[in-house]
PDB file of C-alpha atoms in Angstrom:
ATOM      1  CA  UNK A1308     -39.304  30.439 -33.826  1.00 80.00           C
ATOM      2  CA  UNK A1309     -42.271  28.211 -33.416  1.00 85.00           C
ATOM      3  CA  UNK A1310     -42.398  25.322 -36.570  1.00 90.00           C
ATOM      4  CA  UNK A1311     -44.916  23.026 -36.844  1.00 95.00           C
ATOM      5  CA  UNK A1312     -45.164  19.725 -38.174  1.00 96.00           C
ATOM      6  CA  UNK A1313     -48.140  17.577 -39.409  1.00 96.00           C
ATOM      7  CA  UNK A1314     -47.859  13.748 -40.229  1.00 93.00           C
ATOM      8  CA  UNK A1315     -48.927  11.900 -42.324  1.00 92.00           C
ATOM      9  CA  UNK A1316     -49.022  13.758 -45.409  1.00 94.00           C
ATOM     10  CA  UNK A1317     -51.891  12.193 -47.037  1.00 96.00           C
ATOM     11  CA  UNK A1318     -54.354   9.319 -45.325  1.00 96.00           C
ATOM     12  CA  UNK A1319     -56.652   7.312 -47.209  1.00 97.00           C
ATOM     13  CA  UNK A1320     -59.050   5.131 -44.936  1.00 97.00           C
ATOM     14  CA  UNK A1321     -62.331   3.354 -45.773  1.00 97.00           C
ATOM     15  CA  UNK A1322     -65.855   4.848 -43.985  1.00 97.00           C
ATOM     16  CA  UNK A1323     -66.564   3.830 -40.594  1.00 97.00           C
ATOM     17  CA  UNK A1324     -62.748   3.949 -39.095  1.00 97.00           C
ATOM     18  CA  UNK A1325     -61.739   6.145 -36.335  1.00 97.00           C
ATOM     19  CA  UNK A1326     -58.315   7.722 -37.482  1.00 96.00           C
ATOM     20  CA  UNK A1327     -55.660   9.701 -35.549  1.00 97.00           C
ATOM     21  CA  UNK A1328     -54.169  13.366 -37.450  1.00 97.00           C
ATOM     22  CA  UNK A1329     -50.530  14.328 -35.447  1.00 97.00           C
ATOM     23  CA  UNK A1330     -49.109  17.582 -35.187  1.00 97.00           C
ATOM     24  CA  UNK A1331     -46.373  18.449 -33.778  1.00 97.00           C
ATOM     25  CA  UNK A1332     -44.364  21.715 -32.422  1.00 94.00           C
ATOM     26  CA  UNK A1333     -41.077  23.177 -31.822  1.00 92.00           C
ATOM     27  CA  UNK A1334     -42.026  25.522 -28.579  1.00 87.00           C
ATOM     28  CA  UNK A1335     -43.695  24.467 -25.764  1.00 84.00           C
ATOM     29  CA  UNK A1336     -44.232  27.817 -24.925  1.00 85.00           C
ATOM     30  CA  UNK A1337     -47.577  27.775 -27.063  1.00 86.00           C
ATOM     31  CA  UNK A1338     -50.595  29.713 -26.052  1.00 86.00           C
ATOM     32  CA  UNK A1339     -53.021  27.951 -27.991  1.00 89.00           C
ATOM     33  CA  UNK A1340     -53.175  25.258 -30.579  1.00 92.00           C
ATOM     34  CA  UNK A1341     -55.619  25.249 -33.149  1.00 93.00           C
ATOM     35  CA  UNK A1342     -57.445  22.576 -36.036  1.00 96.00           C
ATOM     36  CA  UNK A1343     -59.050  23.640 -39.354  1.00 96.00           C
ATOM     37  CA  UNK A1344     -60.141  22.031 -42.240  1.00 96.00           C
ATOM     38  CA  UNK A1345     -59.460  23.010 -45.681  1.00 94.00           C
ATOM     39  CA  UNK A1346     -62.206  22.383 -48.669  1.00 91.00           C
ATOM     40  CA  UNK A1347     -61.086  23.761 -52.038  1.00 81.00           C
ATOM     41  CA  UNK A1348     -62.794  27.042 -52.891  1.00 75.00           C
ATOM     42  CA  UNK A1349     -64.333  27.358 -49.392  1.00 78.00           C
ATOM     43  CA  UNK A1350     -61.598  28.524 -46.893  1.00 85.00           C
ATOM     44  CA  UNK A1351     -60.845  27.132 -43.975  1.00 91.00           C
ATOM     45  CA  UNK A1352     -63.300  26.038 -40.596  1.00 92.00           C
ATOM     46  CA  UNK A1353     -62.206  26.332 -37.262  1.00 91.00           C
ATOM     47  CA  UNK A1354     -62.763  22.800 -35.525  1.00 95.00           C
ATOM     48  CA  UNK A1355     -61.498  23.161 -32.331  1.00 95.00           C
ATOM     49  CA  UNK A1356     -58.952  25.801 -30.143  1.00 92.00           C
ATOM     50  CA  UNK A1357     -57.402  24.447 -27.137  1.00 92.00           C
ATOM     51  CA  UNK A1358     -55.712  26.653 -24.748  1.00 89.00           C
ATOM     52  CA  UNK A1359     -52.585  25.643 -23.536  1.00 88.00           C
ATOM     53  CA  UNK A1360     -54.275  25.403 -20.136  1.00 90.00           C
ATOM     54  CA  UNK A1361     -56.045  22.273 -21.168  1.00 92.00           C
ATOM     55  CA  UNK A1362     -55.617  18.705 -22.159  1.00 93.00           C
ATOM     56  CA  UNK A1363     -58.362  17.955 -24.761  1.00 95.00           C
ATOM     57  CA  UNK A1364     -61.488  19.612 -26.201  1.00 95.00           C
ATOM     58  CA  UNK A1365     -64.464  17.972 -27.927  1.00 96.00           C
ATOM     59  CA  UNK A1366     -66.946  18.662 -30.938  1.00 95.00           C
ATOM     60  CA  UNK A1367     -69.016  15.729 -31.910  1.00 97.00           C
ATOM     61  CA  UNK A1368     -66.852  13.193 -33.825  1.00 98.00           C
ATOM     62  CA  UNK A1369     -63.736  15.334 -32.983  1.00 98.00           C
ATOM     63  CA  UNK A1370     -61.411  14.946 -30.044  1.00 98.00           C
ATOM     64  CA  UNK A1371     -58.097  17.263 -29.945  1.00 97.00           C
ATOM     65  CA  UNK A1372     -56.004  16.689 -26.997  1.00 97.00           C
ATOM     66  CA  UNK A1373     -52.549  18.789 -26.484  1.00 96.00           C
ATOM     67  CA  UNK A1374     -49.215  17.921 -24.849  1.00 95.00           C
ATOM     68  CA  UNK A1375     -46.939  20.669 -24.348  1.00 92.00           C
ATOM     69  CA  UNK A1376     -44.688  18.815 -22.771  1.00 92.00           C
ATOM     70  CA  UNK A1377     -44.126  16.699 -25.757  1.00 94.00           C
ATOM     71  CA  UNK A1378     -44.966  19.503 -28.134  1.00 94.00           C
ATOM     72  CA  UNK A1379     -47.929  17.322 -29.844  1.00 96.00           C
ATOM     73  CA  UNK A1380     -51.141  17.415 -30.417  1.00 97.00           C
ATOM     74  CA  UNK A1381     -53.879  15.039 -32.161  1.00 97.00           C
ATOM     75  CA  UNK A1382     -57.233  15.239 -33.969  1.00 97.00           C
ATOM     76  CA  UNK A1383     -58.963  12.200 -33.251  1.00 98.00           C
ATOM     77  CA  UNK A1384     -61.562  11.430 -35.748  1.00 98.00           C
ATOM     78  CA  UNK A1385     -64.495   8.542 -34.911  1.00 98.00           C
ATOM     79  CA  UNK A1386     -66.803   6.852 -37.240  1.00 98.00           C
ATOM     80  CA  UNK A1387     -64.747   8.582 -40.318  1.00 97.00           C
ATOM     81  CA  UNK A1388     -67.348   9.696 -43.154  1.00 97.00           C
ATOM     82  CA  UNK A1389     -67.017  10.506 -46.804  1.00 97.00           C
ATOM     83  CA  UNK A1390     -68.378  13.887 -45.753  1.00 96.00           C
ATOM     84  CA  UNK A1391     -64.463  14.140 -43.680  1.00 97.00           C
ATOM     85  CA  UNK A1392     -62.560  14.313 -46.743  1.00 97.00           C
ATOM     86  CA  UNK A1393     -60.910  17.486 -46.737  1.00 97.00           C
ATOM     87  CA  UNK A1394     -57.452  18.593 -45.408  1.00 96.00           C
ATOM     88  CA  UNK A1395     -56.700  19.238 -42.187  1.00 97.00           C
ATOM     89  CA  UNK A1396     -54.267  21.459 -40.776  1.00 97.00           C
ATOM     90  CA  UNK A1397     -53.161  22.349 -37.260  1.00 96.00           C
ATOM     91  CA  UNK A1398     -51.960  26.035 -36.182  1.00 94.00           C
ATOM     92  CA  UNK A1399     -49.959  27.055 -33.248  1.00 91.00           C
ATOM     93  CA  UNK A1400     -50.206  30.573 -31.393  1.00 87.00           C
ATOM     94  CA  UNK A1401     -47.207  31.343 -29.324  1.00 78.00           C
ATOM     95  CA  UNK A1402     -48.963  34.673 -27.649  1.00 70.00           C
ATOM     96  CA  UNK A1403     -52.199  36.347 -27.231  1.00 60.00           C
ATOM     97  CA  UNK A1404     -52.698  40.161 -26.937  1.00 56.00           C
ATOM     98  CA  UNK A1405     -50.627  42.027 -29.572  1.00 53.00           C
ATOM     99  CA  UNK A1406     -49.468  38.573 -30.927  1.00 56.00           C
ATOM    100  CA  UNK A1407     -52.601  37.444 -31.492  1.00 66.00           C
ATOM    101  CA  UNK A1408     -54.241  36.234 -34.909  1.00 73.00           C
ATOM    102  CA  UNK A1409     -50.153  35.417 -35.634  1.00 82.00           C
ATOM    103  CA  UNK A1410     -50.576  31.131 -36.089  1.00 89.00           C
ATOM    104  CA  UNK A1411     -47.621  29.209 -37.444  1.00 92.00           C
ATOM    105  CA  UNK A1412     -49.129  26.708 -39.820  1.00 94.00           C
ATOM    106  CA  UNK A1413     -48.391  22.866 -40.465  1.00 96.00           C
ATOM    107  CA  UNK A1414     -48.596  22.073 -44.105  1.00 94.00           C
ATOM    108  CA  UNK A1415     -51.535  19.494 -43.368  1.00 95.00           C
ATOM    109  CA  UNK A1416     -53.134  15.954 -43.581  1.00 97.00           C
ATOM    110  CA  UNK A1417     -54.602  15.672 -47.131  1.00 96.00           C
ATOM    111  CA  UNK A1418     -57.814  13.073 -45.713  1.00 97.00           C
ATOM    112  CA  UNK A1419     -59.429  11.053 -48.521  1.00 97.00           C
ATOM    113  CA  UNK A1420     -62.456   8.278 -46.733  1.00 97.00           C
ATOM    114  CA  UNK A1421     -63.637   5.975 -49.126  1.00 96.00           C
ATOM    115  CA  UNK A1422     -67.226   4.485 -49.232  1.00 94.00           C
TER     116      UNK A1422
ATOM    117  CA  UNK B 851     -70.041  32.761 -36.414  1.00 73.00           C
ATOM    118  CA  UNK B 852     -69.444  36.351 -38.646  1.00 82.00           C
ATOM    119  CA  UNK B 853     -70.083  36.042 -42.044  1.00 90.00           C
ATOM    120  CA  UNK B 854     -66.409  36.915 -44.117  1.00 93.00           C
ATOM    121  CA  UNK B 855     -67.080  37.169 -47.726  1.00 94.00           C
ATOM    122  CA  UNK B 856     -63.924  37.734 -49.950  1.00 95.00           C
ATOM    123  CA  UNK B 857     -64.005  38.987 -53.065  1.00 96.00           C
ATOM    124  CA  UNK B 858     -62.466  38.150 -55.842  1.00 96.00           C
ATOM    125  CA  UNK B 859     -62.784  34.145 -55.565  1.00 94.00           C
ATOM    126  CA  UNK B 860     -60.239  33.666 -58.163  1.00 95.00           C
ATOM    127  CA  UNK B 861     -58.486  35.708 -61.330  1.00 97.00           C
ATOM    128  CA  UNK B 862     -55.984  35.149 -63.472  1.00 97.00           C
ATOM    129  CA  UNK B 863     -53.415  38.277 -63.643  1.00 96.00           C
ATOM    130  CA  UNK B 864     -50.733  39.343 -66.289  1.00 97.00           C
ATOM    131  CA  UNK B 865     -47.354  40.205 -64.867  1.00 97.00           C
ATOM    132  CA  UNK B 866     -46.900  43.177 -63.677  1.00 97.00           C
ATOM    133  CA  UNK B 867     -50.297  44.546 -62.959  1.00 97.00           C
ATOM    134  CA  UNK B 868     -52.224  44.627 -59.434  1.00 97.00           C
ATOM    135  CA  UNK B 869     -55.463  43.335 -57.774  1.00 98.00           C
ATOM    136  CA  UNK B 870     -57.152  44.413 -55.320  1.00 98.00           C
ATOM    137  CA  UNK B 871     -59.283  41.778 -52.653  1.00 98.00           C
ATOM    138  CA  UNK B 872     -61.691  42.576 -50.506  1.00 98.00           C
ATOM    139  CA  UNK B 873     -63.362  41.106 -47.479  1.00 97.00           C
ATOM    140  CA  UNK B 874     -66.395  42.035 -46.262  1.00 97.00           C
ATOM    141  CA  UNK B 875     -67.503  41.095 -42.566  1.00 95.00           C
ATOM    142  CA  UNK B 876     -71.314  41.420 -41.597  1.00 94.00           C
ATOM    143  CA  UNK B 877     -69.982  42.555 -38.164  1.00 91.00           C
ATOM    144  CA  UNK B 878     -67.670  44.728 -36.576  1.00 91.00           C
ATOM    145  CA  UNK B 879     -64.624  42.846 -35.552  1.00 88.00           C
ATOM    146  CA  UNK B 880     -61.330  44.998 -34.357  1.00 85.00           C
ATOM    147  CA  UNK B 881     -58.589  43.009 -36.429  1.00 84.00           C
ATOM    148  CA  UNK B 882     -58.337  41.331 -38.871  1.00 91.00           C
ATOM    149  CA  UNK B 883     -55.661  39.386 -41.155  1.00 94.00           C
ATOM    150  CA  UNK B 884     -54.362  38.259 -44.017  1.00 96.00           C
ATOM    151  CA  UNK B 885     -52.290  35.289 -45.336  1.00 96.00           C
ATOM    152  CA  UNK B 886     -51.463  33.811 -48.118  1.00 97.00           C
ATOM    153  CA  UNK B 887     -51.247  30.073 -48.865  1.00 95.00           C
ATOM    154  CA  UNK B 888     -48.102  29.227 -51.764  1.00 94.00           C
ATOM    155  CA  UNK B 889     -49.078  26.038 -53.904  1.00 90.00           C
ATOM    156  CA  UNK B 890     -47.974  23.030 -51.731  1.00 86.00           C
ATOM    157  CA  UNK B 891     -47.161  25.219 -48.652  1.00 88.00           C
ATOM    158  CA  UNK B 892     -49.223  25.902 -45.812  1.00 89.00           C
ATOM    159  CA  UNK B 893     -50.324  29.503 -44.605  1.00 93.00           C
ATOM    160  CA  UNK B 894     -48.295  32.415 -43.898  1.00 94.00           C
ATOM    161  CA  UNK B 895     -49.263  35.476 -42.212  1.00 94.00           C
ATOM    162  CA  UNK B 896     -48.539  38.515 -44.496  1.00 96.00           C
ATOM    163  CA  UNK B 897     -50.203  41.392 -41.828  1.00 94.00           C
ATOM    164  CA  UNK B 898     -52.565  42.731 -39.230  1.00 92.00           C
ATOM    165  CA  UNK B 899     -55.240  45.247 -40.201  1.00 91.00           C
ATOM    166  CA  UNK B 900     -56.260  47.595 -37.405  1.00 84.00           C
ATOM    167  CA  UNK B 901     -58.590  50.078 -37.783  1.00 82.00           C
ATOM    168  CA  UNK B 902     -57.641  53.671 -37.645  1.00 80.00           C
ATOM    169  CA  UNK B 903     -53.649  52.456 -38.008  1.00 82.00           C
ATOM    170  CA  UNK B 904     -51.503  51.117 -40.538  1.00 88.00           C
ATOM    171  CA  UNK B 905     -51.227  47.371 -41.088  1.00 92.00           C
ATOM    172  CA  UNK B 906     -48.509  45.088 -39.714  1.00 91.00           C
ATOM    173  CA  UNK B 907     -46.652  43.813 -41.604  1.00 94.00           C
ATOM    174  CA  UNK B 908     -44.603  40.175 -41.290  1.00 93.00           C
ATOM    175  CA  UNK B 909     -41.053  39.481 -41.924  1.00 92.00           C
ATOM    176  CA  UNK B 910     -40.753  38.996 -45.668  1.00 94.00           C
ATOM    177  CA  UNK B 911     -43.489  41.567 -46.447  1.00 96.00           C
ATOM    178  CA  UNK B 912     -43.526  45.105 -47.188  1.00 96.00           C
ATOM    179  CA  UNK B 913     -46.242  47.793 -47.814  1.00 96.00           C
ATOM    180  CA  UNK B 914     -45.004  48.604 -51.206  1.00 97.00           C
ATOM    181  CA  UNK B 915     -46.296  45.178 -52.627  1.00 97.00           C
ATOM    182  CA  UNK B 916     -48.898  44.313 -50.213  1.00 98.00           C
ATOM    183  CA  UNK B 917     -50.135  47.616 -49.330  1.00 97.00           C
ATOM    184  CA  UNK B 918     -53.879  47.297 -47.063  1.00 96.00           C
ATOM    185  CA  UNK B 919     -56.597  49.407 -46.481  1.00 94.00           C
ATOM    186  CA  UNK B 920     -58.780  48.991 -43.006  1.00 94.00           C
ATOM    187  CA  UNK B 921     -61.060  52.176 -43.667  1.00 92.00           C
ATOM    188  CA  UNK B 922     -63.683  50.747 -40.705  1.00 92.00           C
ATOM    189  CA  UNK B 923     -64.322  47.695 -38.607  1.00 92.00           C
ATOM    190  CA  UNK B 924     -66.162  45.673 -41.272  1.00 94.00           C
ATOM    191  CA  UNK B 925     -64.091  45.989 -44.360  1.00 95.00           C
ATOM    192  CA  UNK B 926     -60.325  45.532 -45.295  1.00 96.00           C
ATOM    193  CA  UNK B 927     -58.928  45.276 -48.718  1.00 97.00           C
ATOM    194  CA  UNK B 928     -55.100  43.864 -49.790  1.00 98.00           C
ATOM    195  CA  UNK B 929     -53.965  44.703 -53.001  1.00 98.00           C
ATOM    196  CA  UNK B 930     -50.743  42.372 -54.410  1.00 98.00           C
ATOM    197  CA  UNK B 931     -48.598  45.041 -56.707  1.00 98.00           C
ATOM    198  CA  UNK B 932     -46.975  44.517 -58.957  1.00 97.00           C
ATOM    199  CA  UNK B 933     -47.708  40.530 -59.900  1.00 97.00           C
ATOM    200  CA  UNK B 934     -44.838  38.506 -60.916  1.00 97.00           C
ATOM    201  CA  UNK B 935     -45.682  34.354 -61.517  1.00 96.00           C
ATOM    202  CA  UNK B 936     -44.079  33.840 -57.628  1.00 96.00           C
ATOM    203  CA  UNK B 937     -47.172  35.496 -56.710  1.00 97.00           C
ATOM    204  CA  UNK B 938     -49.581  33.028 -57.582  1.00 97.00           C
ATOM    205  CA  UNK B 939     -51.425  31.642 -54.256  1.00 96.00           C
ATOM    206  CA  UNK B 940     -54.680  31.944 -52.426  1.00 95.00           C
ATOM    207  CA  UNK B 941     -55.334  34.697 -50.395  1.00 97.00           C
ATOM    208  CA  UNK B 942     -57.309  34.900 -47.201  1.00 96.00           C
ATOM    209  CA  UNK B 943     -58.749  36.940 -44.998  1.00 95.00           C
ATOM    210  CA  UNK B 944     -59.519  35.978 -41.026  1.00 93.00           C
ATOM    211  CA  UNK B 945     -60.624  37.896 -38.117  1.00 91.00           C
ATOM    212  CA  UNK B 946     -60.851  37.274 -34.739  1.00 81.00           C
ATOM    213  CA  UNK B 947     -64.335  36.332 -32.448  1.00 69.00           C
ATOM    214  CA  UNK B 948     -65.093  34.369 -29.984  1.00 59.00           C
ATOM    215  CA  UNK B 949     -62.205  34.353 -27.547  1.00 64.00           C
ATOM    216  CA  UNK B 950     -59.072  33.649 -30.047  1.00 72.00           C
ATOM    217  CA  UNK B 951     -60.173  31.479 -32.221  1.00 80.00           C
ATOM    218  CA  UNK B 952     -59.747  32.699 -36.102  1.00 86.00           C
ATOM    219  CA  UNK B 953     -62.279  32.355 -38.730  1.00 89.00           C
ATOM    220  CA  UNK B 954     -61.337  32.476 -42.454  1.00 91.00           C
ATOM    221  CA  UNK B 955     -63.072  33.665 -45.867  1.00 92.00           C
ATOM    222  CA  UNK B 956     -63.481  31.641 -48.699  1.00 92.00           C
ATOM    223  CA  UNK B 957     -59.950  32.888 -50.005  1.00 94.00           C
ATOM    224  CA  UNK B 958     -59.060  33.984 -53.701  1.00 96.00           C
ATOM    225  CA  UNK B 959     -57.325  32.245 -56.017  1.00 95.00           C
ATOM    226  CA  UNK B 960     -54.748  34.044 -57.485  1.00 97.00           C
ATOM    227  CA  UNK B 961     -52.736  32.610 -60.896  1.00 96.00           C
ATOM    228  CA  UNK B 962     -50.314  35.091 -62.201  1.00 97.00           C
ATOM    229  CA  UNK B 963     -48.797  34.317 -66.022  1.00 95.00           C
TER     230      UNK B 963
END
């Protein structure tokens, strides 16, 4: 059973610094790996998939680079904003085709950047 | 991106009465999903709404309390039965598009006294 893991809890840097979000998983058999931010009252928003085919993917500020081998992945975050606060959460799919849509969770990064 | 709009955002419940949610998708997508997000804990999937078929349901869940309606490829409702304070989370709805990736509605808040 696939359990994921997301440290720190809570991160509290000032504007301008580039900060790292882990995740971590229990089976390297993952198909895909996932990031999302949460805003209260607004849902979540897909950042970035990465198949378990590749190393890294890109979007902007946002670099998220996967290692099955070590079952960990990482949100890189440059030139942090106020605008990033939010929290962040990582999902892990162990199958697509009748599996799909089924993501196992971490519990999150709680983000605060400070002007 | 679809648009998902969920509906209610929030509502306070007494015990032992149900409440229906619905999500509304301004396209046709083939599943879709729901999970539910405890205070403090991070999401679990409760099932997956096909059209034309009966949801599937997780481990842990059962139709009697979560039972889900998929009546065409834009719309799904989940109705929580039966409230007790346990119940008391945020719902949300996802589909699929795009490859896998999963997009999310705006979820509803759900406090149960």
């Amino acid at each position: 059973k696939q359990e994921v893991t997301q440290i720190p809890a809570a991160l509290s840097v000032p504007e301008g610094e580039n900060l790292v979000l882990n995740c971590s998983f229990t089976d390297s058999a993952i198909y895909n790996l996932q990031w999302f931010r949460q805003d209260p009252g607004k849902g979540l928003t897909s950042l970035l998939l990465i198949q378990s085919s590749q190393r890294e993917q890109t979007s902007g500020r946002l670099n998220a680079s996967l290692d099955k081998s070590s079952g960990r992945s990482t949100l890189y975050i440059a030139a942090s904003q106020p605008g990033d606060s939010a929290t962040y959460l990582c999902a892990g799919a162990n199958a697509g085709g009748t599996s799909y849509g089924k993501l196992t969770f971490g519990q999150g990064t709680i983000l605060t950047v400070h002007p | 991106s679809a648009v998902i709009s969920q509906k209610p955002s929030r509502d306070i419940c007494q015990r032992g009465t149900s409440l229906t949610i619905q999500c509304q998708v301004d396209s046709q997508v083939t599943m879709m999903f729901w999970y539910r997000q405890q205070p403090g804990q991070s999401l679990t999937l409760i099932a997956t709404a096909n059209q034309g078929s009966e949801a599937t349901y997780e481990s842990g869940f059962v139709i009697d309390k979560f039972p889900i309606s998929r009546p065409n490829l834009t719309f799904s409702t989940l109705t929580v039965s039966n409230m007790s304070p346990e119940d008391s989370s945020i719902y949300l709805c996802s589909i699929g598009q795009g490859g896998e990736k999963l997009f999310f509605g705006s979820g509803t808040q759900l406090s149960v006294l």
